[in-house]
Amino acid sequence: MTTRQATKAATVEGDLCCASVVEAPLSEPEAVELARVLAALADPVRLRLLSLVAAQDEVCSCDLEGPLDRSQPTVSHHTKILADAGLIVGDRRGRWTWWKVVPERLGALQRALGA
Amino acid sequence: MTTRQATKAATVEGDLCCASVVEAPLSEPEAVELARVLAALADPVRLRLLSLVAAQDEVCSCDLEGPLDRSQPTVSHHTKILADAGLIVGDRRGRWTWWKVVPERLGALQRALGA
DNA sequence: CTGCTAGATTGAAGTTCGTCGATCAGCAGC
DNA sequence: GCTGCTGATCGACGAACTTCAATCTAGCAG
């Protein structure tokens, strides 16, 4: 498997689709799943990380430590959390891991907060 | 002041408007502010609370303890967090506090994640 | 095979968060 | 006044989170 995160992203599976927060009564499992994805975004470092990846379409982990001003293990930790939430996917090519955003996932989140 | 949370909501002020996460490089202060609002939503209990309030347009605190299966102090804690994030506003009338959602705030959040 | 490098994992320290019991503040009715 | 009820605040405890140093894994070059 080239994309190491593939299996993990798969565990996310859910569309968190269906009903939006303001329209649905929102069941407990739905709330837990949605909260999980929101929690992945609810961190300044990860928000900046995501916008950095989005800005360049594909970014190497090593190019994140500088702009984020965080150590290599910390950056790795945050990329993993975003990847587990399905918001980014990583592709390991050679010695480097390249990250890109998953627009559909962001769109689903957007819809979940929907008006 | 009838609406006790008015001043607190004011401290939020920000539109978290401007650029979306995927379009902007996202400055540190912007990331912190956006993360603050997202963190308010990144909890299953608060998501269900929000959807309960949204479903009935206006809800009394005492009608939340049951459905949320949490103690009164805990419910009060969560309403405060959502109110501080500007996502709901509370209006104290007599012995009861009535909560309603702030759709504009949710919309702003939605746009911040915007495609 | 040996060394070098990029990234993931582990372990620990410090902080923040969710929860509830107990208490405090304010309103309504007697 | 006093009593009862709703909701906010305080204090404490356990769980989860962020961070980094140290270590481990894996690919590339010689």
XYZ file of C-alpha atoms (C1' of nucleotides) in Angstrom:
290
model
C 0.000 0.000 0.000
C 1.516 3.191 -1.126
C -0.808 5.374 0.812
C -0.207 4.347 4.350
C -3.235 6.194 5.622
C -5.627 4.435 3.303
C -6.743 1.871 5.851
C -7.070 4.443 8.585
C -9.092 6.779 6.423
C -11.275 3.798 5.688
C -12.097 3.402 9.351
C -13.655 6.824 9.117
C -15.930 5.622 6.369
C -18.925 7.693 7.483
C -20.231 10.467 5.338
C -21.264 12.329 8.476
C -23.702 13.141 5.786
C -27.361 12.854 6.209
C -28.885 15.512 8.368
C -27.282 18.745 9.436
C -26.913 19.706 13.067
C -29.705 22.260 12.910
C -32.163 20.035 11.096
C -31.696 16.694 12.774
C -32.272 15.675 16.376
C -28.776 14.161 15.986
C -28.353 10.751 17.537
C -25.629 9.929 19.990
C -23.449 7.966 17.503
C -23.845 10.695 14.892
C -22.801 13.292 17.439
C -19.763 11.264 18.470
C -18.600 10.830 14.897
C -19.133 14.452 13.967
C -17.396 15.594 17.152
C -14.436 13.414 16.264
C -13.933 15.168 12.936
C -14.533 18.599 14.405
C -12.022 17.879 17.162
C -9.440 17.113 14.500
C -9.901 20.645 13.205
C -10.239 22.321 16.570
C -6.550 23.088 16.946
C -4.684 26.126 15.648
C -1.690 24.095 14.525
C -3.816 21.647 12.574
C -5.860 24.421 10.988
C -2.676 26.098 9.782
C -1.342 22.728 8.669
C -4.468 22.101 6.656
C -4.367 25.503 5.013
C -0.703 25.031 4.194
C -1.442 21.737 2.490
C -4.459 23.178 0.694
C -2.451 26.150 -0.526
C 0.080 24.000 -2.324
C -2.091 21.065 -3.258
C 0.600 18.641 -2.156
C 3.082 19.194 0.630
C 5.969 17.220 2.105
C 6.032 16.718 5.884
C 9.484 18.232 6.030
C 8.097 21.472 4.621
C 5.667 21.800 7.499
C 7.974 21.859 10.507
C 9.303 25.301 9.615
C 6.072 27.180 8.966
C 4.322 25.510 11.898
C 7.269 26.008 14.230
C 6.853 22.564 15.709
C 9.137 19.570 16.112
C 9.088 16.681 13.669
C 7.252 14.289 16.033
C 4.646 16.933 16.728
C 4.019 17.547 13.048
C 3.766 13.808 12.480
C 1.276 13.601 15.327
C -0.936 16.282 13.827
C -0.853 14.904 10.304
C -1.924 11.559 11.701
C -4.898 13.081 13.486
C -6.037 14.925 10.374
C -5.530 11.803 8.295
C -7.490 9.654 10.750
C -10.306 12.158 10.445
C -10.158 11.739 6.690
C -9.372 15.385 6.087
C -6.017 14.743 4.447
C -4.361 11.751 2.856
C -0.666 10.932 2.832
C 1.256 9.269 0.083
C 4.672 7.929 0.929
C 7.010 8.209 -2.029
C 10.570 7.271 -1.349
C 11.749 8.939 1.800
C 9.063 11.583 1.755
C 5.399 11.642 2.624
C 3.231 13.913 0.515
C 0.000 15.221 1.917
C -3.064 16.544 0.195
C -6.490 17.617 1.379
C -9.685 15.642 0.823
C -12.127 18.301 -0.416
C -15.096 15.947 -0.268
C -14.499 15.450 3.420
C -14.392 19.156 4.079
C -17.537 19.528 2.023
C -19.281 16.881 4.089
C -18.314 18.698 7.250
C -19.607 21.923 5.795
C -22.898 20.308 4.987
C -23.139 18.819 8.472
C -23.145 22.333 9.875
C -25.575 23.246 7.165
C -28.168 25.958 7.307
C -29.325 43.236 30.638
C -31.903 40.688 29.849
C -29.592 38.556 27.770
C -26.877 37.647 30.168
C -24.627 36.271 27.446
C -24.762 39.430 25.389
C -21.496 40.773 26.724
C -19.767 37.444 26.367
C -20.943 36.980 22.835
C -19.562 40.408 22.187
C -16.099 39.273 23.197
C -16.274 36.870 20.309
C -16.945 39.722 17.912
C -14.953 38.199 15.049
C -16.651 37.159 11.885
C -14.081 34.440 11.438
C -15.060 35.600 8.060
C -12.673 36.549 5.441
C -10.783 33.687 3.932
C -11.648 30.032 4.150
C -9.210 27.469 5.441
C -8.510 26.074 2.016
C -8.018 29.423 0.324
C -6.055 31.397 2.878
C -2.613 30.758 4.322
C -4.444 31.330 7.636
C -2.548 33.453 10.131
C -1.857 32.338 13.662
C -4.508 34.592 15.281
C -7.080 33.558 12.690
C -6.300 29.912 13.387
C -6.618 30.397 17.129
C -9.993 32.095 16.808
C -11.375 29.545 14.393
C -10.086 26.699 16.540
C -11.835 28.206 19.531
C -15.215 28.082 17.804
C -14.602 24.627 16.378
C -13.593 23.368 19.819
C -16.933 24.555 21.150
C -18.606 22.226 18.681
C -16.163 19.360 19.010
C -18.039 17.568 21.743
C -20.893 15.084 21.351
C -22.900 16.541 24.209
C -22.656 20.073 22.844
C -23.563 18.948 19.334
C -26.664 17.242 20.618
C -27.418 20.261 22.780
C -27.169 22.523 19.743
C -29.406 20.315 17.640
C -31.945 20.142 20.462
C -32.055 23.910 20.677
C -32.240 24.257 16.923
C -35.057 21.741 16.693
C -37.326 23.694 18.982
C -36.155 27.179 18.192
C -36.100 28.082 21.864
C -35.350 25.729 24.724
C -35.228 26.029 28.479
C -32.124 24.744 30.291
C -34.249 22.495 32.410
C -35.449 20.696 29.290
C -31.902 19.753 28.330
C -30.745 17.750 31.354
C -33.056 14.879 30.529
C -32.319 14.387 26.833
C -28.606 14.970 27.334
C -28.439 12.738 30.401
C -26.141 15.120 32.218
C -26.297 16.909 35.551
C -27.486 20.488 35.814
C -23.972 21.945 36.378
C -22.696 20.062 33.356
C -25.477 21.351 31.128
C -24.829 24.871 32.365
C -21.142 24.397 31.611
C -21.848 23.366 28.021
C -24.372 26.117 27.340
C -21.810 28.611 28.538
C -19.171 27.283 26.180
C -21.533 27.392 23.199
C -22.661 30.875 24.192
C -19.080 32.118 24.568
C -18.444 30.836 21.064
C -21.412 32.840 19.873
C -23.269 29.782 18.632
C -26.238 30.201 20.959
C -27.653 33.040 23.009
C -29.463 32.781 26.314
C -32.298 34.925 27.510
C -33.148 34.821 31.173
C -36.844 35.303 31.720
C -38.016 34.909 35.276
C -36.576 31.733 36.697
C -35.819 30.206 33.343
C -33.130 30.702 30.759
C -34.209 30.269 27.142
C -31.663 29.364 24.541
C -31.712 29.783 20.801
C -29.159 29.243 18.078
C -27.372 32.000 16.181
C -27.699 30.908 12.542
C -25.358 33.632 11.286
C -22.595 32.246 13.460
C -23.076 28.739 12.120
C -23.102 30.168 8.626
C -19.838 31.966 9.249
C -18.296 28.729 10.454
C -19.587 26.955 7.400
C -18.003 29.572 5.175
C -14.711 29.326 7.047
C -14.508 25.700 5.992
C -15.619 26.786 2.606
C -14.742 25.207 -0.683
C 26.882 -3.449 4.104
C 27.312 1.154 6.082
C 25.890 5.577 6.814
C 22.430 9.255 6.160
C 17.940 11.021 6.059
C 12.554 11.431 6.452
C 9.037 10.024 9.013
C 6.550 7.173 12.570
C 6.355 5.580 17.334
C 7.155 5.652 22.280
C 7.370 7.744 26.906
C 6.938 11.424 29.921
C 5.660 16.167 31.533
C 2.446 19.793 31.686
C -1.935 21.461 30.458
C -6.726 21.394 29.311
C -11.261 19.211 29.359
C -15.651 16.811 30.990
C -18.050 15.615 34.879
C -20.425 15.992 39.245
C -21.347 17.314 44.299
C -21.799 21.310 46.903
C -22.709 25.967 47.137
C -24.230 30.595 45.731
C -27.453 34.108 43.337
C -31.872 35.492 41.778
C -36.845 35.158 41.024
C -41.758 33.762 42.349
C -45.243 32.939 45.654
C -46.835 32.607 50.230
C -39.823 38.327 55.793
C -39.302 33.024 54.435
C -39.516 28.945 51.322
C -38.846 26.675 46.981
C -37.062 26.366 42.431
C -33.863 27.417 38.310
C -29.516 28.272 36.894
C -24.577 29.822 37.576
C -20.186 29.093 39.998
C -16.608 26.591 42.666
C -13.624 22.654 43.744
C -11.944 18.331 42.754
C -10.938 14.186 40.173
C -9.900 11.403 36.181
C -9.294 11.367 31.265
C -7.550 13.269 27.151
C -4.566 16.470 24.668
C -0.143 18.937 23.130
C 4.487 18.886 23.116
C 9.233 17.220 22.717
C 13.445 14.084 23.406
C 14.708 9.604 22.380
C 14.165 5.688 19.677
C 12.713 2.851 15.839
C 11.653 1.956 10.769
C 12.514 2.342 6.083
C 14.401 4.133 1.724
C 18.522 6.130 -0.841
C 23.554 6.705 -1.908
C 28.051 5.356 -1.577
